[in-house]
């Protein structure tokens, strides 16, 4: 049985709580999912990219790009409270079954983070390859923001007591760790710091869309 080093998973469901058809939202001439597929093809062969969606429209886009999307994601994994971990584990199992292979690591690219840099990706994957600990991108966060009641705010701290907000741009983890921890985080992890405001945009609200359009 062959082994695949890195499988890129792009989760793109059709519904969104705050923005209708968010993953089909266009920035410039391309939708969020197309922008993410374009980036994925810059860092990987299309054979190692998996598009997970419950949308026929998005799956059609995936077929246009010749990206692996064998079937629509189950409805049970397409709810507003569905976890990215469960979506990725389903994609992993499907990919390994179809291709009779074993995947060593997973790279998660969410369409809600439309701006990415190959340099940032290379820095992040290099960091991961050094010790194979879960690795993800973060941005600086002022300590006073943590004290405030920010619902859904994910943040981490390092030994120097500096705080960083998880921005959702890139996540990398060993498949073995993802299965065991059921999380992209853990007690030990690496953080890849992004300073640019553009590359830390995570589209969740109409306000985020307005911010993103300024960079197009």
Short mmCIF file of C-alpha atoms in Angstrom, two decimals:
data_model
loop_
_atom_site.label_atom_id
_atom_site.label_comp_id
_atom_site.label_asym_id
_atom_site.label_seq_id
_atom_site.Cartn_x
_atom_site.Cartn_y
_atom_site.Cartn_z
CA UNK A 1 0.00 0.00 0.00
CA UNK A 2 1.40 3.38 -1.03
CA UNK A 3 1.88 6.27 1.37
CA UNK A 4 0.91 9.89 0.71
CA UNK A 5 2.84 12.47 2.71
CA UNK A 6 0.40 15.40 2.70
CA UNK A 7 -3.29 15.50 1.83
CA UNK A 8 -4.80 18.95 1.45
CA UNK A 9 -8.43 19.09 2.58
CA UNK A 10 -10.67 22.00 1.59
CA UNK A 11 -14.01 21.99 3.49
CA UNK A 12 -16.68 24.01 1.68
CA UNK A 13 -20.27 23.45 2.73
CA UNK A 14 -23.11 25.29 0.99
CA UNK A 15 -24.73 26.92 4.01
CA UNK A 16 -23.39 29.49 6.43
CA UNK A 17 -24.99 31.01 9.52
CA UNK A 18 -24.17 34.63 8.72
CA UNK A 19 -23.46 34.86 4.98
CA UNK A 20 -25.57 32.97 2.45
CA UNK A 21 -23.51 30.74 0.13
CA UNK A 22 -20.35 32.12 1.72
CA UNK A 23 -17.96 29.77 -0.04
CA UNK A 24 -19.38 30.88 -3.40
CA UNK A 25 -18.98 34.54 -2.51
CA UNK A 26 -16.79 36.30 -5.07
CA UNK A 27 -13.78 38.46 -4.35
CA UNK A 28 -12.93 39.95 -7.70
CA UNK A 29 -13.62 37.42 -10.43
CA UNK A 30 -13.36 34.25 -8.34
CA UNK A 31 -15.28 32.70 -5.47
CA UNK A 32 -13.71 31.88 -2.11
CA UNK A 33 -13.57 28.20 -2.97
CA UNK A 34 -11.93 28.90 -6.35
CA UNK A 35 -9.35 31.15 -4.71
CA UNK A 36 -8.52 28.38 -2.24
CA UNK A 37 -8.30 25.75 -4.98
CA UNK A 38 -5.94 28.02 -6.93
CA UNK A 39 -3.67 28.29 -3.91
CA UNK A 40 -3.80 24.56 -3.20
CA UNK A 41 -2.61 23.89 -6.75
CA UNK A 42 0.40 26.15 -6.14
CA UNK A 43 1.62 23.98 -3.28
CA UNK A 44 0.45 20.50 -4.27
CA UNK A 45 -0.40 18.19 -7.14
CA UNK A 46 -4.16 18.02 -7.76
CA UNK A 47 -4.04 14.28 -6.96
CA UNK A 48 -3.44 15.14 -3.31
CA UNK A 49 -6.22 17.69 -2.84
CA UNK A 50 -9.65 16.74 -1.46
CA UNK A 51 -12.69 19.01 -1.76
CA UNK A 52 -15.30 18.21 0.89
CA UNK A 53 -18.71 19.73 0.17
CA UNK A 54 -22.45 19.13 0.34
CA UNK A 55 -23.04 21.59 -2.51
CA UNK A 56 -23.62 20.44 -6.09
CA UNK A 57 -22.42 23.86 -7.32
CA UNK A 58 -19.17 23.63 -5.39
CA UNK A 59 -18.62 20.04 -6.45
CA UNK A 60 -19.06 21.15 -10.06
CA UNK A 61 -16.32 23.74 -9.52
CA UNK A 62 -14.11 21.00 -8.09
CA UNK A 63 -14.69 18.85 -11.18
CA UNK A 64 -13.75 21.81 -13.39
CA UNK A 65 -10.45 21.98 -11.51
CA UNK A 66 -10.17 18.16 -11.68
CA UNK A 67 -9.98 18.01 -7.89
CA UNK A 68 -10.92 14.82 -6.03
CA UNK A 69 -14.52 15.09 -4.79
CA UNK A 70 -16.06 11.63 -5.23
CA UNK A 71 -19.42 12.40 -3.64
CA UNK A 72 -21.29 15.00 -1.64
CA UNK A 73 -20.52 15.25 2.05
CA UNK A 74 -23.15 13.57 4.29
CA UNK A 75 -25.80 15.89 5.72
CA UNK A 76 -24.75 14.85 9.24
CA UNK A 77 -21.38 16.54 8.60
CA UNK A 78 -22.82 19.63 6.94
CA UNK A 79 -24.60 21.28 9.85
CA UNK A 80 -23.70 24.61 11.42
CA UNK A 81 -22.31 22.77 14.45
CA UNK A 82 -20.38 20.15 12.47
CA UNK A 83 -16.73 20.05 13.48
CA UNK A 84 -13.87 20.52 11.01
CA UNK A 85 -12.15 17.55 12.64
CA UNK A 86 -15.03 15.20 11.79
CA UNK A 87 -15.21 16.56 8.25
CA UNK A 88 -11.49 15.96 7.78
CA UNK A 89 -11.60 12.45 9.23
CA UNK A 90 -14.44 11.59 6.85
CA UNK A 91 -12.47 13.03 3.91
CA UNK A 92 -9.36 11.14 5.00
CA UNK A 93 -11.18 7.82 5.24
CA UNK A 94 -12.81 8.35 1.82
CA UNK A 95 -9.56 9.37 0.14
CA UNK A 96 -7.59 6.43 1.56
CA UNK A 97 -10.33 3.98 0.58
CA UNK A 98 -10.65 5.26 -3.01
CA UNK A 99 -6.90 5.42 -3.56
CA UNK A 100 -5.85 2.38 -1.52
CA UNK A 101 -3.27 4.40 0.36
CA UNK A 102 -2.31 5.78 3.75
CA UNK A 103 -2.02 9.51 4.36
CA UNK A 104 0.65 10.66 6.81
CA UNK A 105 -0.30 14.32 7.30
CA UNK A 106 -3.28 16.60 6.70
CA UNK A 107 -3.17 20.22 5.59
CA UNK A 108 -6.43 22.08 6.18
CA UNK A 109 -7.21 25.11 3.99
CA UNK A 110 -10.50 26.85 4.76
CA UNK A 111 -12.05 28.98 1.98
CA UNK A 112 -13.00 31.61 4.57
CA UNK A 113 -9.30 32.60 4.59
CA UNK A 114 -8.95 33.75 0.96
CA UNK A 115 -5.53 35.38 1.16
CA UNK A 116 -2.54 33.07 1.48
CA UNK A 117 1.15 33.23 0.67
CA UNK A 118 3.35 30.42 -0.61
CA UNK A 119 6.14 31.83 1.54
CA UNK A 120 3.96 31.60 4.66
CA UNK A 121 2.95 28.06 3.72
CA UNK A 122 6.59 27.04 3.19
CA UNK A 123 7.54 28.54 6.56
CA UNK A 124 4.66 26.71 8.27
CA UNK A 125 5.30 23.31 6.67
CA UNK A 126 9.03 23.62 7.40
CA UNK A 127 8.18 24.29 11.05
CA UNK A 128 5.91 21.23 11.09
CA UNK A 129 8.52 19.00 9.45
CA UNK A 130 11.05 19.74 12.20
CA UNK A 131 9.14 18.03 15.00
CA UNK A 132 5.81 16.88 13.47
CA UNK A 133 3.79 18.68 16.16
CA UNK A 134 0.40 20.21 15.21
CA UNK A 135 1.19 23.49 13.46
CA UNK A 136 -1.14 26.37 12.66
CA UNK A 137 -1.04 30.06 11.80
CA UNK A 138 -1.74 32.80 14.32
CA UNK A 139 -1.67 36.58 14.55
CA UNK A 140 -0.78 38.88 17.42
CA UNK A 141 -3.48 39.49 20.02
CA UNK A 142 -3.46 42.17 22.68
CA UNK A 143 -3.86 40.78 26.22
CA UNK A 144 -6.83 43.07 26.93
CA UNK A 145 -8.82 41.39 24.15
CA UNK A 146 -8.64 38.11 26.02
CA UNK A 147 -10.03 39.67 29.17
CA UNK A 148 -13.08 40.85 27.24
CA UNK A 149 -15.92 38.44 26.54
CA UNK A 150 -15.13 37.39 22.98
CA UNK A 151 -17.37 34.47 22.05
CA UNK A 152 -15.66 31.88 19.89
CA UNK A 153 -12.26 33.57 20.17
CA UNK A 154 -9.48 30.98 19.98
CA UNK A 155 -6.15 32.08 21.32
CA UNK A 156 -2.86 30.51 22.43
CA UNK A 157 0.07 31.71 24.48
CA UNK A 158 3.76 30.91 24.38
CA UNK A 159 6.32 30.82 27.20
CA UNK A 160 6.96 34.55 26.94
CA UNK A 161 3.29 35.09 27.84
CA UNK A 162 2.54 36.71 24.51
CA UNK A 163 -0.91 35.93 23.19
CA UNK A 164 -1.87 35.05 19.64
CA UNK A 165 -5.19 34.61 17.92
CA UNK A 166 -5.69 31.53 15.74
CA UNK A 167 -6.54 33.01 12.34
CA UNK A 168 -7.53 29.86 10.45
CA UNK A 169 -5.20 30.39 7.49
CA UNK A 170 -3.30 27.08 7.62
CA UNK A 171 -3.47 23.99 9.84
CA UNK A 172 -1.09 21.03 9.54
CA UNK A 173 -1.24 17.86 11.61
CA UNK A 174 -0.27 14.19 11.49
CA UNK A 175 -3.28 12.03 10.70
CA UNK A 176 -2.37 9.85 13.67
CA UNK A 177 -2.61 12.84 16.01
CA UNK A 178 -5.88 14.05 14.49
CA UNK A 179 -7.48 10.64 15.01
CA UNK A 180 -6.21 10.43 18.58
CA UNK A 181 -6.84 14.01 19.74
CA UNK A 182 -9.94 14.76 17.65
CA UNK A 183 -8.51 18.27 17.42
CA UNK A 184 -6.05 20.32 15.35
CA UNK A 185 -4.55 21.54 18.62
CA UNK A 186 -2.92 19.76 21.51
CA UNK A 187 -0.72 20.23 24.57
CA UNK A 188 2.33 20.70 22.35
CA UNK A 189 2.16 22.59 19.09
CA UNK A 190 3.94 25.04 16.79
CA UNK A 191 2.62 28.47 15.89
CA UNK A 192 3.42 30.18 12.61
CA UNK A 193 3.02 33.92 13.15
CA UNK A 194 1.45 36.05 10.41
CA UNK A 195 1.93 39.80 10.77
CA UNK A 196 0.13 40.95 7.62
CA UNK A 197 -3.47 42.08 8.11
CA UNK A 198 -4.34 40.82 4.64
CA UNK A 199 -3.28 37.23 5.31
CA UNK A 200 -5.08 37.08 8.66
CA UNK A 201 -8.55 37.88 7.30
CA UNK A 202 -11.07 35.17 8.14
CA UNK A 203 -14.44 35.85 6.55
CA UNK A 204 -17.30 35.28 8.96
CA UNK A 205 -19.36 38.48 8.75
CA UNK A 206 -20.34 41.11 6.17
CA UNK A 207 -17.78 43.39 7.82
CA UNK A 208 -15.06 40.82 7.07
CA UNK A 209 -16.16 40.79 3.42
CA UNK A 210 -15.78 44.55 3.25
CA UNK A 211 -12.28 44.31 4.71
CA UNK A 212 -11.33 41.57 2.22
CA UNK A 213 -12.55 43.54 -0.78
CA UNK A 214 -10.08 46.31 0.05
CA UNK A 215 -7.24 43.87 -0.71
CA UNK A 216 -8.61 42.65 -4.04
#
